[in-house]
mmCIF file of C-alpha atoms in Angstrom:
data_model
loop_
_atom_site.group_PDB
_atom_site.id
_atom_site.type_symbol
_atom_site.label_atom_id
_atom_site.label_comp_id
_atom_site.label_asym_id
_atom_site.label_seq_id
_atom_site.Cartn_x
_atom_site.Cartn_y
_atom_site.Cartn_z
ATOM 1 C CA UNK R 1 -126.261 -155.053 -80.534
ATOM 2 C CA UNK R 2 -125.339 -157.380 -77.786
ATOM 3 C CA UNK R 3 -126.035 -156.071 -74.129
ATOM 4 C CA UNK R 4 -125.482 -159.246 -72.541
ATOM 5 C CA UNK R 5 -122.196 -158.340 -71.496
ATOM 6 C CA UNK R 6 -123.651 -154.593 -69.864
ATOM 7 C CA UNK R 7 -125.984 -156.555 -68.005
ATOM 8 C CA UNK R 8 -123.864 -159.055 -66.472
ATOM 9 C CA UNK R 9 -121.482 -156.026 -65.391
ATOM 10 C CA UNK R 10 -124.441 -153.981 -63.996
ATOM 11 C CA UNK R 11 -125.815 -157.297 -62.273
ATOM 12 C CA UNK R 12 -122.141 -157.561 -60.801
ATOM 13 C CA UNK R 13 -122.287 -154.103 -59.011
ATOM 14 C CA UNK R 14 -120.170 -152.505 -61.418
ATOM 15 C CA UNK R 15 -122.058 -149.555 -60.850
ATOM 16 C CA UNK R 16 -121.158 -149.102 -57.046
ATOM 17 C CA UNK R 17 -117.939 -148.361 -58.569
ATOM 18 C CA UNK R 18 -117.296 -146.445 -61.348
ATOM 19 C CA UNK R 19 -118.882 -142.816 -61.696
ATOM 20 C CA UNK R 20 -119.149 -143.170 -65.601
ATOM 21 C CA UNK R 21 -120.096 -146.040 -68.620
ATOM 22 C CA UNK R 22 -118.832 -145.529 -71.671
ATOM 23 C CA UNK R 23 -120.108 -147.128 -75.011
ATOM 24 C CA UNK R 24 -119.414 -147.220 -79.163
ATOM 25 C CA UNK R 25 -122.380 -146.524 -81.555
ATOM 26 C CA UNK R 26 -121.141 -146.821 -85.160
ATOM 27 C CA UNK R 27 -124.207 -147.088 -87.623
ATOM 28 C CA UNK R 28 -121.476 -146.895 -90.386
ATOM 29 C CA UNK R 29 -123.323 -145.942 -93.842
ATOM 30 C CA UNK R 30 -126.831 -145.120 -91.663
ATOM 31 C CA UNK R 31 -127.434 -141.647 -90.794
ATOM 32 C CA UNK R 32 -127.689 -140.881 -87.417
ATOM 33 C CA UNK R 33 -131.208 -140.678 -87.311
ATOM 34 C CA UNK R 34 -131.151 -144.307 -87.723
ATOM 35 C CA UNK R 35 -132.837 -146.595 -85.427
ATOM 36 C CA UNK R 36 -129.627 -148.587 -84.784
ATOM 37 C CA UNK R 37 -128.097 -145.611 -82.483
ATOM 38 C CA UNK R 38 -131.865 -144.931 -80.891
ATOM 39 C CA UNK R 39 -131.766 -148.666 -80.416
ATOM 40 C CA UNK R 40 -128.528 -148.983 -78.397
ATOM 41 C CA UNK R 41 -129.195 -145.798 -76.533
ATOM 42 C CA UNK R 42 -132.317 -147.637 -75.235
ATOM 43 C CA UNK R 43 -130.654 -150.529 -74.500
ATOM 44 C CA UNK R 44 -128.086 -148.847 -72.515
ATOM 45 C CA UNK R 45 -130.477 -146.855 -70.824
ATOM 46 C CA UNK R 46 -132.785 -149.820 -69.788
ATOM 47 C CA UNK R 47 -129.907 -151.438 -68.139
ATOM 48 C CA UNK R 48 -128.468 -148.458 -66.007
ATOM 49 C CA UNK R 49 -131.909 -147.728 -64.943
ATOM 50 C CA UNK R 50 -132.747 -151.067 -63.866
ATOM 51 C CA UNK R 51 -129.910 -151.051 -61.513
ATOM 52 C CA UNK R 52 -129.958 -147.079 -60.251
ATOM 53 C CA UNK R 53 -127.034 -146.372 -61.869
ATOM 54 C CA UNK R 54 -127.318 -142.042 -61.923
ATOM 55 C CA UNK R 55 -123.425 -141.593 -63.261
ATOM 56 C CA UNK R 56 -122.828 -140.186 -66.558
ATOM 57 C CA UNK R 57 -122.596 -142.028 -69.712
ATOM 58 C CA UNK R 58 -119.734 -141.434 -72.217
ATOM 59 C CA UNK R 59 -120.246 -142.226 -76.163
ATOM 60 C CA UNK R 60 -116.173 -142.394 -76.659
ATOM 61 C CA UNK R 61 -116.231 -143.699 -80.337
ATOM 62 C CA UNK R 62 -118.546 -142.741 -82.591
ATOM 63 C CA UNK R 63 -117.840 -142.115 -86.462
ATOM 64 C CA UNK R 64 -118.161 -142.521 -90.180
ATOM 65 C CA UNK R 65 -115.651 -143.736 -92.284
ATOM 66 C CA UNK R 66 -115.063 -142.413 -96.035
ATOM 67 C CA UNK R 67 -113.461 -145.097 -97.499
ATOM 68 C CA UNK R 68 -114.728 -145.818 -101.010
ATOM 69 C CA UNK R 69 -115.633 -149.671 -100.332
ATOM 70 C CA UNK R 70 -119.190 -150.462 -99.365
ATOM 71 C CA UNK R 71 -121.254 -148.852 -96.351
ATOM 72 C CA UNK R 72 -119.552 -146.255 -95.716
ATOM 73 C CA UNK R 73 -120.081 -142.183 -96.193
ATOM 74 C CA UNK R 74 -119.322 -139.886 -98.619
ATOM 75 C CA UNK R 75 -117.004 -137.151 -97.234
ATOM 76 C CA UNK R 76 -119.947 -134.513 -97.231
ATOM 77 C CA UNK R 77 -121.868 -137.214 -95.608
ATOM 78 C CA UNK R 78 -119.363 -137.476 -92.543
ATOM 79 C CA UNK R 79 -119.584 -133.681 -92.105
ATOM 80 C CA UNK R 80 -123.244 -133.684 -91.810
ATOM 81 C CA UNK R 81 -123.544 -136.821 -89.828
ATOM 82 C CA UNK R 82 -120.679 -135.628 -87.366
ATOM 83 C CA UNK R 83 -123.332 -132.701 -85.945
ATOM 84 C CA UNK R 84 -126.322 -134.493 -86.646
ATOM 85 C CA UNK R 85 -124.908 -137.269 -84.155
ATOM 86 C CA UNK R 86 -124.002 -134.792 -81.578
ATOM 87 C CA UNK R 87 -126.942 -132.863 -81.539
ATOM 88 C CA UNK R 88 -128.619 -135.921 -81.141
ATOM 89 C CA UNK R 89 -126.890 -137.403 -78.265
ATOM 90 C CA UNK R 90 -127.012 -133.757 -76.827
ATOM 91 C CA UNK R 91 -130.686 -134.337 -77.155
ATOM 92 C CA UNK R 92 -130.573 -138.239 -75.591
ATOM 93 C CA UNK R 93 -128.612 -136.782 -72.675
ATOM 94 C CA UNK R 94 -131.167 -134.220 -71.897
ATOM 95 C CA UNK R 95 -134.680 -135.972 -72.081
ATOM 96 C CA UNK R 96 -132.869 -138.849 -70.247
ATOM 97 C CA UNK R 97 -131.343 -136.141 -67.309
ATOM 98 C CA UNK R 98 -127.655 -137.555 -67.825
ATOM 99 C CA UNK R 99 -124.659 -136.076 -68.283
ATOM 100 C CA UNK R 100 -122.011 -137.340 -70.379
ATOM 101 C CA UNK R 101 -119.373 -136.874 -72.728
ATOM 102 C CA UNK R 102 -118.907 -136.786 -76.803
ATOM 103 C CA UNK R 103 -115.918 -138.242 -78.525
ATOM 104 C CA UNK R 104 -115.543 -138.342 -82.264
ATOM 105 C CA UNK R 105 -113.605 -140.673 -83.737
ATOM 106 C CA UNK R 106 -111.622 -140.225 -85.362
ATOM 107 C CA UNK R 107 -108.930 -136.711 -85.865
ATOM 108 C CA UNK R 108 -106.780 -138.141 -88.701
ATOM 109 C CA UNK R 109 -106.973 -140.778 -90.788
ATOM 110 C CA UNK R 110 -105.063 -144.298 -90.282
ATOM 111 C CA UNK R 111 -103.628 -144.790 -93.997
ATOM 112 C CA UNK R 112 -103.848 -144.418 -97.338
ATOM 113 C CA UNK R 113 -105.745 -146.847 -98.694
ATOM 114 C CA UNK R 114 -109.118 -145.498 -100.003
ATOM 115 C CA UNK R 115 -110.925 -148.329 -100.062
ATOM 116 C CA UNK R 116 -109.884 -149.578 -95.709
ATOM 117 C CA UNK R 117 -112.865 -148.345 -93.471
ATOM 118 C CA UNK R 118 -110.242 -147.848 -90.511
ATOM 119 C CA UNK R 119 -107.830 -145.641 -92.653
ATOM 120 C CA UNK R 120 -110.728 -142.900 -93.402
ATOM 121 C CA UNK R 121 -112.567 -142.375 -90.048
ATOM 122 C CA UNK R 122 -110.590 -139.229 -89.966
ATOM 123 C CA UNK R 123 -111.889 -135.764 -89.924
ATOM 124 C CA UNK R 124 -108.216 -134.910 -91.196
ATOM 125 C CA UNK R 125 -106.745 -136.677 -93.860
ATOM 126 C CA UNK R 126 -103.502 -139.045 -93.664
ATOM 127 C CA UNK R 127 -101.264 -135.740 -94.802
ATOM 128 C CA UNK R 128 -102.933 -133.847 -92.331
ATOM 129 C CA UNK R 129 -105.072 -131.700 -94.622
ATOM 130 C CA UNK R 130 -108.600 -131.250 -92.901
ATOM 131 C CA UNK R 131 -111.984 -133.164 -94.212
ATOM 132 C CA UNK R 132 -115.223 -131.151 -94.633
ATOM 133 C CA UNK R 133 -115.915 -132.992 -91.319
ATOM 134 C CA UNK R 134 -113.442 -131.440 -90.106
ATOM 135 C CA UNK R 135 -114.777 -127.905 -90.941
ATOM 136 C CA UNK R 136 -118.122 -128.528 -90.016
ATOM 137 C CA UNK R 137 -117.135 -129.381 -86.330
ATOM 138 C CA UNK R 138 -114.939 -126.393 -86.429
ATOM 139 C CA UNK R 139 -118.084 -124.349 -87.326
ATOM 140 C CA UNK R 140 -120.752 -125.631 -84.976
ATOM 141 C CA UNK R 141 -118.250 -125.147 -81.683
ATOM 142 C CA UNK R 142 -117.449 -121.835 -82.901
ATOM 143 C CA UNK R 143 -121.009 -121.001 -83.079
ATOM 144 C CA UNK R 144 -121.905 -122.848 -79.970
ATOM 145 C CA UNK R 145 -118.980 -121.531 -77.732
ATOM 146 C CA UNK R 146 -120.459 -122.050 -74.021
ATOM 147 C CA UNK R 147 -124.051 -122.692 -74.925
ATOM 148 C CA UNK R 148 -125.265 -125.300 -73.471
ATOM 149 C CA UNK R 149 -128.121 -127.386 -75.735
ATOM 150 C CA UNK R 150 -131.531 -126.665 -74.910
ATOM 151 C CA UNK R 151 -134.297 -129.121 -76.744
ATOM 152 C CA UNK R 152 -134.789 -130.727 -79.983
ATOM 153 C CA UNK R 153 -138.252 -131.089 -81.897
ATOM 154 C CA UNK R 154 -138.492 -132.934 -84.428
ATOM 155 C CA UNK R 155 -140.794 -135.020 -86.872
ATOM 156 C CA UNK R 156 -139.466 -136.728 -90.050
ATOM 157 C CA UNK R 157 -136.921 -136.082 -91.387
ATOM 158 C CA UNK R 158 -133.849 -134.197 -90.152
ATOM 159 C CA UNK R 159 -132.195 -130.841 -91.163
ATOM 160 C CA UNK R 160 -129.729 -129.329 -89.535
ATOM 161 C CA UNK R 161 -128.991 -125.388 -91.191
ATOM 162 C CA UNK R 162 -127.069 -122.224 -89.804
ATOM 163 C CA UNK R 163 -128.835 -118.748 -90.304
ATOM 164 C CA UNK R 164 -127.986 -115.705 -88.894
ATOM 165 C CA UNK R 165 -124.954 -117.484 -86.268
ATOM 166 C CA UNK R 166 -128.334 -119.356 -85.007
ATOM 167 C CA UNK R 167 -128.220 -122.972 -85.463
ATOM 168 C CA UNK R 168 -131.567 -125.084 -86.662
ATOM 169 C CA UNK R 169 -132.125 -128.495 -86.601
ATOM 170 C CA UNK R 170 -135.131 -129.034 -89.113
ATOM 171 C CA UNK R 171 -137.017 -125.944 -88.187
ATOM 172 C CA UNK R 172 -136.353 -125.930 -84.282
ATOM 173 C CA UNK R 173 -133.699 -123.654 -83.376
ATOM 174 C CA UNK R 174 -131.313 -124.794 -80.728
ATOM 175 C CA UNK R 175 -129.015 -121.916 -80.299
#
């Protein structure tokens, strides 16, 4: 939630020198719809554009744990959330005109212990067995294969649903 840091980096001229920024959204037990991510994406986007900063912007962590303690996701949760939160930074990247880069975090889980957040960010489990996640992201690439993601409307609440190899979020299809 803190940008102060962004800022004083930007202010700096740090982006004179690098071609992309990256940042972590985690909204943990929120779906992705949440105003937290929309929030930071904002943020972020504020700053670059305040100081002309046209290079691409990287969301390099980004998951949902599915440990059983507090605020965190259910395992069908995380394999939801997983393509709603790329669809939806596909859909930040566009109507901003950036390109950038998706990176899920994590592939396997840290540990054992049900109840750690860290141990169950995996979309395969400790003994390597995969998470619906897991399948679900297996899925949408497969169905997406070189597509490239063309718009998102939306209003409400959102549903993301596969129908004849066509993918839908809520009632828009997207490819």
């Amino acid at each position: 939630k803190d940008s102060g840091w962004m800022e004083a980096l930007f202010s700096a001229g740090i982006g004179n020198y690098i071609d992309a920024f990256s940042i972590h959204v985690y909204t943990h037990d929120k779906a992705p719809e949440d105003e937290m991510a929309d929030e930071c994406y904002e943020r972020v986007e504020k700053i670059m554009d305040n100081y002309g900063f046209g290079g691409e912007i990287w969301l390099t962590e980004t998951g949902y744990s599915t440990a059983t303690s507090s605020n965190n996701s259910t395992e069908a949760e995380q394999a939801s959330y997983a393509i709603r939160t790329k669809v939806l930074w596909d859909n930040y990247l566009k109507e901003n005109g950036r390109n950038g880069e998706f990176f899920w975090y994590n592939l396997r889980c840290g540990g054992t212990d049900a109840a750690d957040r860290e141990d169950n960010y995996g979309v395969i489990d400790y003994s390597y067995q995969p998470k619906p996640a897991f399948n679900s992201i297996k899925l949408y690439n497969e169905l997406l294969e070189d597509r490239a993601f063309d718009s998102l409307e939306s209003s409400g609440s959102y549903h993301l649903f596969i129908k004849n190899h066509a993918i839908y979020f809520n009632k828009t299809k997207i490819i």
